[in-house]
Amino acid sequence: HYLRQAVNVMVITESIDKDMMPTDEQWQIMEQIEKALTTMANFQRMLKGGKYVTASLVIIAIFKVKQSYKKVMTSEQTTSSAKALTEILLKDFNQEFQSALSGKVKYTGKANIGFWNQYTGVHPYFFLAALFDPRVKNMLPTLMTDDDLNCLQKIPFFFMLEQNMGWRAREQRL
């Protein structure tokens, strides 16, 4: 859509020759690739978050990007070229952010460090941010498996218990 407008302007202003215009098939491929990339681009802009905290939105972004890629890949209208590109994008995305078998975002409870000391998966702090954010909390059952959500929901309790034990130990020393 945007690319077509830009190319048309370039033809009108004679910045490029009219013979350089993509074919209808090439336009179709580019439009499908744009669909595959649009969700990712939208979430990248949102996660930059100049006005509000966005850590809690990371889980939603990962889930929605994966859904978007899968939708493009399974659409009968998607060309084989666009499917191939989207498959590569999804494979790379899945290497970075593991999924549960159901396709939901995987909670491991720990920060996993992979190649070149980069995090793989989703850092547990993003899950905690989502748990404490009223905008996101009610969406977690859609984004996570029941088992992962149950584990996540226990963390605040264990943290409070641990803090209480620490206070009791300090009181006994005094």
PDB file of C-alpha atoms in Angstrom:
ATOM      1  CA  HIS A   1       0.000   0.000   0.000  1.00  0.00           C
ATOM      2  CA  TYR A   2       2.595   2.576   1.101  1.00  0.00           C
ATOM      3  CA  LEU A   3       5.200   1.252  -1.293  1.00  0.00           C
ATOM      4  CA  ARG A   4       2.788   1.461  -4.224  1.00  0.00           C
ATOM      5  CA  GLN A   5       2.079   5.097  -3.394  1.00  0.00           C
ATOM      6  CA  ALA A   6       5.782   5.888  -3.169  1.00  0.00           C
ATOM      7  CA  VAL A   7       6.566   4.191  -6.485  1.00  0.00           C
ATOM      8  CA  ASN A   8       3.666   5.968  -8.191  1.00  0.00           C
ATOM      9  CA  VAL A   9       4.983   9.316  -6.965  1.00  0.00           C
ATOM     10  CA  MET A  10       8.426   8.419  -8.310  1.00  0.00           C
ATOM     11  CA  VAL A  11       6.922   7.603 -11.732  1.00  0.00           C
ATOM     12  CA  ILE A  12       4.885  10.823 -11.777  1.00  0.00           C
ATOM     13  CA  THR A  13       7.919  12.916 -10.831  1.00  0.00           C
ATOM     14  CA  GLU A  14       9.971  10.932 -13.356  1.00  0.00           C
ATOM     15  CA  SER A  15      12.423   9.823 -10.670  1.00  0.00           C
ATOM     16  CA  ILE A  16      12.123   6.348 -12.161  1.00  0.00           C
ATOM     17  CA  ASP A  17      11.119   5.109 -15.582  1.00  0.00           C
ATOM     18  CA  LYS A  18       7.564   3.791 -15.965  1.00  0.00           C
ATOM     19  CA  ASP A  19       9.052   0.555 -17.330  1.00  0.00           C
ATOM     20  CA  MET A  20      10.542  -0.073 -13.880  1.00  0.00           C
ATOM     21  CA  MET A  21       7.071  -0.462 -12.339  1.00  0.00           C
ATOM     22  CA  PRO A  22       6.570  -3.838 -10.677  1.00  0.00           C
ATOM     23  CA  THR A  23       4.226  -6.334 -12.305  1.00  0.00           C
ATOM     24  CA  ASP A  24       0.846  -7.134 -10.751  1.00  0.00           C
ATOM     25  CA  GLU A  25       2.322 -10.346  -9.345  1.00  0.00           C
ATOM     26  CA  GLN A  26       5.256  -8.446  -7.822  1.00  0.00           C
ATOM     27  CA  TRP A  27       2.838  -5.925  -6.268  1.00  0.00           C
ATOM     28  CA  GLN A  28       0.849  -8.807  -4.781  1.00  0.00           C
ATOM     29  CA  ILE A  29       3.990 -10.319  -3.277  1.00  0.00           C
ATOM     30  CA  MET A  30       5.092  -6.974  -1.833  1.00  0.00           C
ATOM     31  CA  GLU A  31       1.658  -6.343  -0.327  1.00  0.00           C
ATOM     32  CA  GLN A  32       1.698  -9.755   1.340  1.00  0.00           C
ATOM     33  CA  ILE A  33       5.205  -9.191   2.662  1.00  0.00           C
ATOM     34  CA  GLU A  34       4.024  -5.847   4.011  1.00  0.00           C
ATOM     35  CA  LYS A  35       1.202  -7.635   5.837  1.00  0.00           C
ATOM     36  CA  ALA A  36       3.703 -10.042   7.363  1.00  0.00           C
ATOM     37  CA  LEU A  37       5.904  -7.200   8.583  1.00  0.00           C
ATOM     38  CA  THR A  38       3.230  -4.702   9.648  1.00  0.00           C
ATOM     39  CA  THR A  39       2.401  -6.354  12.979  1.00  0.00           C
ATOM     40  CA  MET A  40       6.076  -6.474  13.913  1.00  0.00           C
ATOM     41  CA  ALA A  41       6.563  -2.823  12.932  1.00  0.00           C
ATOM     42  CA  ASN A  42       3.507  -1.716  14.922  1.00  0.00           C
ATOM     43  CA  PHE A  43       4.693  -3.475  18.061  1.00  0.00           C
ATOM     44  CA  GLN A  44       8.224  -2.124  17.665  1.00  0.00           C
ATOM     45  CA  ARG A  45       6.825   1.409  17.659  1.00  0.00           C
ATOM     46  CA  MET A  46       4.544   0.675  20.602  1.00  0.00           C
ATOM     47  CA  LEU A  47       7.298  -0.936  22.682  1.00  0.00           C
ATOM     48  CA  LYS A  48       9.510   2.121  22.356  1.00  0.00           C
ATOM     49  CA  GLY A  49       6.903   3.655  24.674  1.00  0.00           C
ATOM     50  CA  GLY A  50       7.692   7.288  25.151  1.00  0.00           C
ATOM     51  CA  LYS A  51       4.613   8.028  27.262  1.00  0.00           C
ATOM     52  CA  TYR A  52       3.967   4.916  29.335  1.00  0.00           C
ATOM     53  CA  VAL A  53       5.598   1.754  30.669  1.00  0.00           C
ATOM     54  CA  THR A  54       5.598  -0.958  28.026  1.00  0.00           C
ATOM     55  CA  ALA A  55       7.351  -3.939  29.638  1.00  0.00           C
ATOM     56  CA  SER A  56       3.978  -5.508  30.372  1.00  0.00           C
ATOM     57  CA  LEU A  57       3.083  -5.351  26.668  1.00  0.00           C
ATOM     58  CA  VAL A  58       6.025  -7.495  25.533  1.00  0.00           C
ATOM     59  CA  ILE A  59       4.083 -10.743  26.072  1.00  0.00           C
ATOM     60  CA  ILE A  60       1.184  -9.487  23.944  1.00  0.00           C
ATOM     61  CA  ALA A  61       3.574  -8.304  21.232  1.00  0.00           C
ATOM     62  CA  ILE A  62       5.323 -11.666  20.974  1.00  0.00           C
ATOM     63  CA  PHE A  63       2.032 -13.548  20.867  1.00  0.00           C
ATOM     64  CA  LYS A  64       0.481 -11.233  18.245  1.00  0.00           C
ATOM     65  CA  VAL A  65       3.550 -11.233  15.986  1.00  0.00           C
ATOM     66  CA  LYS A  66       3.578 -15.038  15.960  1.00  0.00           C
ATOM     67  CA  GLN A  67      -0.158 -15.120  15.241  1.00  0.00           C
ATOM     68  CA  SER A  68       0.302 -12.661  12.404  1.00  0.00           C
ATOM     69  CA  TYR A  69       3.059 -14.732  10.815  1.00  0.00           C
ATOM     70  CA  LYS A  70       0.983 -17.916  11.109  1.00  0.00           C
ATOM     71  CA  LYS A  71      -2.033 -16.184   9.572  1.00  0.00           C
ATOM     72  CA  VAL A  72       0.002 -15.074   6.549  1.00  0.00           C
ATOM     73  CA  MET A  73       1.471 -18.570   6.151  1.00  0.00           C
ATOM     74  CA  THR A  74      -1.893 -20.331   6.280  1.00  0.00           C
ATOM     75  CA  SER A  75      -3.804 -17.930   4.056  1.00  0.00           C
ATOM     76  CA  GLU A  76      -4.773 -19.385   0.690  1.00  0.00           C
ATOM     77  CA  GLN A  77      -4.234 -15.968  -0.879  1.00  0.00           C
ATOM     78  CA  THR A  78      -0.602 -15.771   0.221  1.00  0.00           C
ATOM     79  CA  THR A  79       1.874 -16.403  -2.576  1.00  0.00           C
ATOM     80  CA  SER A  80       4.595 -19.005  -2.170  1.00  0.00           C
ATOM     81  CA  SER A  81       7.262 -16.247  -2.051  1.00  0.00           C
ATOM     82  CA  ALA A  82       5.519 -14.447   0.807  1.00  0.00           C
ATOM     83  CA  LYS A  83       4.949 -17.762   2.630  1.00  0.00           C
ATOM     84  CA  ALA A  84       8.637 -18.633   2.287  1.00  0.00           C
ATOM     85  CA  LEU A  85       9.726 -15.271   3.708  1.00  0.00           C
ATOM     86  CA  THR A  86       7.195 -15.466   6.535  1.00  0.00           C
ATOM     87  CA  GLU A  87       8.321 -18.994   7.363  1.00  0.00           C
ATOM     88  CA  ILE A  88      11.901 -17.730   7.711  1.00  0.00           C
ATOM     89  CA  LEU A  89      10.749 -14.839   9.890  1.00  0.00           C
ATOM     90  CA  LEU A  90       8.672 -17.160  12.104  1.00  0.00           C
ATOM     91  CA  LYS A  91      11.516 -19.661  12.451  1.00  0.00           C
ATOM     92  CA  ASP A  92      13.901 -16.891  13.532  1.00  0.00           C
ATOM     93  CA  PHE A  93      11.286 -15.436  15.877  1.00  0.00           C
ATOM     94  CA  ASN A  94      10.656 -18.865  17.435  1.00  0.00           C
ATOM     95  CA  GLN A  95      14.382 -19.316  18.052  1.00  0.00           C
ATOM     96  CA  GLU A  96      14.396 -16.076  20.016  1.00  0.00           C
ATOM     97  CA  PHE A  97      11.085 -16.551  21.807  1.00  0.00           C
ATOM     98  CA  GLN A  98      10.223 -20.184  22.492  1.00  0.00           C
ATOM     99  CA  SER A  99       6.577 -21.172  22.392  1.00  0.00           C
ATOM    100  CA  ALA A 100       4.609 -23.790  24.199  1.00  0.00           C
ATOM    101  CA  LEU A 101       3.278 -26.539  21.924  1.00  0.00           C
ATOM    102  CA  SER A 102      -0.017 -24.650  21.819  1.00  0.00           C
ATOM    103  CA  GLY A 103       1.742 -21.624  20.295  1.00  0.00           C
ATOM    104  CA  LYS A 104       1.345 -19.602  23.467  1.00  0.00           C
ATOM    105  CA  VAL A 105       4.258 -17.634  24.918  1.00  0.00           C
ATOM    106  CA  LYS A 106       6.481 -19.866  27.059  1.00  0.00           C
ATOM    107  CA  TYR A 107       7.231 -18.908  30.655  1.00  0.00           C
ATOM    108  CA  THR A 108      10.368 -20.575  32.014  1.00  0.00           C
ATOM    109  CA  GLY A 109      10.722 -18.683  35.279  1.00  0.00           C
ATOM    110  CA  LYS A 110      14.357 -17.844  34.592  1.00  0.00           C
ATOM    111  CA  ALA A 111      16.408 -15.714  32.270  1.00  0.00           C
ATOM    112  CA  ASN A 112      17.923 -17.955  29.600  1.00  0.00           C
ATOM    113  CA  ILE A 113      21.129 -16.779  28.032  1.00  0.00           C
ATOM    114  CA  GLY A 114      22.104 -18.128  24.645  1.00  0.00           C
ATOM    115  CA  PHE A 115      24.665 -17.471  21.965  1.00  0.00           C
ATOM    116  CA  TRP A 116      26.768 -14.313  22.454  1.00  0.00           C
ATOM    117  CA  ASN A 117      25.242 -13.796  25.915  1.00  0.00           C
ATOM    118  CA  GLN A 118      21.888 -12.761  24.456  1.00  0.00           C
ATOM    119  CA  TYR A 119      18.665 -13.583  26.218  1.00  0.00           C
ATOM    120  CA  THR A 120      16.571 -16.266  24.598  1.00  0.00           C
ATOM    121  CA  GLY A 121      12.950 -16.592  25.424  1.00  0.00           C
ATOM    122  CA  VAL A 122      11.144 -13.946  27.386  1.00  0.00           C
ATOM    123  CA  HIS A 123      12.762 -12.617  30.546  1.00  0.00           C
ATOM    124  CA  PRO A 124      10.606 -13.443  33.590  1.00  0.00           C
ATOM    125  CA  TYR A 125      10.415  -9.754  34.542  1.00  0.00           C
ATOM    126  CA  PHE A 126       8.263  -9.117  31.462  1.00  0.00           C
ATOM    127  CA  PHE A 127       5.819 -11.757  32.661  1.00  0.00           C
ATOM    128  CA  LEU A 128       5.729 -10.185  36.132  1.00  0.00           C
ATOM    129  CA  ALA A 129       5.124  -6.762  34.593  1.00  0.00           C
ATOM    130  CA  ALA A 130       2.205  -8.243  32.658  1.00  0.00           C
ATOM    131  CA  LEU A 131       0.847  -9.935  35.790  1.00  0.00           C
ATOM    132  CA  PHE A 132       0.781  -6.637  37.698  1.00  0.00           C
ATOM    133  CA  ASP A 133      -0.563  -4.523  34.837  1.00  0.00           C
ATOM    134  CA  PRO A 134      -4.381  -4.344  34.981  1.00  0.00           C
ATOM    135  CA  ARG A 135      -4.468  -3.690  31.200  1.00  0.00           C
ATOM    136  CA  VAL A 136      -2.755  -7.025  30.512  1.00  0.00           C
ATOM    137  CA  LYS A 137      -3.454  -9.317  33.470  1.00  0.00           C
ATOM    138  CA  ASN A 138      -6.818 -10.557  32.181  1.00  0.00           C
ATOM    139  CA  MET A 139      -5.294 -11.415  28.791  1.00  0.00           C
ATOM    140  CA  LEU A 140      -2.675 -13.761  30.241  1.00  0.00           C
ATOM    141  CA  PRO A 141      -4.865 -16.904  30.003  1.00  0.00           C
ATOM    142  CA  THR A 142      -5.014 -16.324  26.234  1.00  0.00           C
ATOM    143  CA  LEU A 143      -1.279 -15.675  25.963  1.00  0.00           C
ATOM    144  CA  MET A 144       0.066 -18.439  28.241  1.00  0.00           C
ATOM    145  CA  THR A 145      -0.668 -22.077  29.031  1.00  0.00           C
ATOM    146  CA  ASP A 146      -2.587 -22.769  32.239  1.00  0.00           C
ATOM    147  CA  ASP A 147       0.469 -24.414  33.837  1.00  0.00           C
ATOM    148  CA  ASP A 148       2.740 -21.480  32.995  1.00  0.00           C
ATOM    149  CA  LEU A 149       0.172 -18.990  34.284  1.00  0.00           C
ATOM    150  CA  ASN A 150      -0.229 -20.919  37.541  1.00  0.00           C
ATOM    151  CA  CYS A 151       3.558 -20.859  38.053  1.00  0.00           C
ATOM    152  CA  LEU A 152       3.686 -17.136  37.338  1.00  0.00           C
ATOM    153  CA  GLN A 153       0.839 -16.345  39.729  1.00  0.00           C
ATOM    154  CA  LYS A 154       2.671 -18.063  42.598  1.00  0.00           C
ATOM    155  CA  ILE A 155       5.779 -15.884  42.332  1.00  0.00           C
ATOM    156  CA  PRO A 156       4.444 -12.862  44.261  1.00  0.00           C
ATOM    157  CA  PHE A 157       3.364 -15.173  47.100  1.00  0.00           C
ATOM    158  CA  PHE A 158       6.786 -16.824  47.307  1.00  0.00           C
ATOM    159  CA  PHE A 159       8.485 -13.443  47.163  1.00  0.00           C
ATOM    160  CA  MET A 160       6.361 -12.157  50.044  1.00  0.00           C
ATOM    161  CA  LEU A 161       6.989 -15.352  52.001  1.00  0.00           C
ATOM    162  CA  GLU A 162      10.722 -15.019  51.423  1.00  0.00           C
ATOM    163  CA  GLN A 163      10.644 -11.374  52.543  1.00  0.00           C
ATOM    164  CA  ASN A 164       8.690 -12.326  55.657  1.00  0.00           C
ATOM    165  CA  MET A 165      11.204 -15.057  56.492  1.00  0.00           C
ATOM    166  CA  GLY A 166      14.004 -12.520  56.115  1.00  0.00           C
ATOM    167  CA  TRP A 167      12.319 -10.126  58.529  1.00  0.00           C
ATOM    168  CA  ARG A 168      11.793 -12.893  61.074  1.00  0.00           C
ATOM    169  CA  ALA A 169      15.428 -13.931  60.857  1.00  0.00           C
ATOM    170  CA  ARG A 170      16.528 -10.326  61.428  1.00  0.00           C
ATOM    171  CA  GLU A 171      14.137  -9.964  64.392  1.00  0.00           C
ATOM    172  CA  GLN A 172      15.568 -13.104  65.977  1.00  0.00           C
ATOM    173  CA  ARG A 173      19.105 -11.729  65.655  1.00  0.00           C
ATOM    174  CA  LEU A 174      18.133  -8.484  67.371  1.00  0.00           C
TER     175      LEU A 174
END
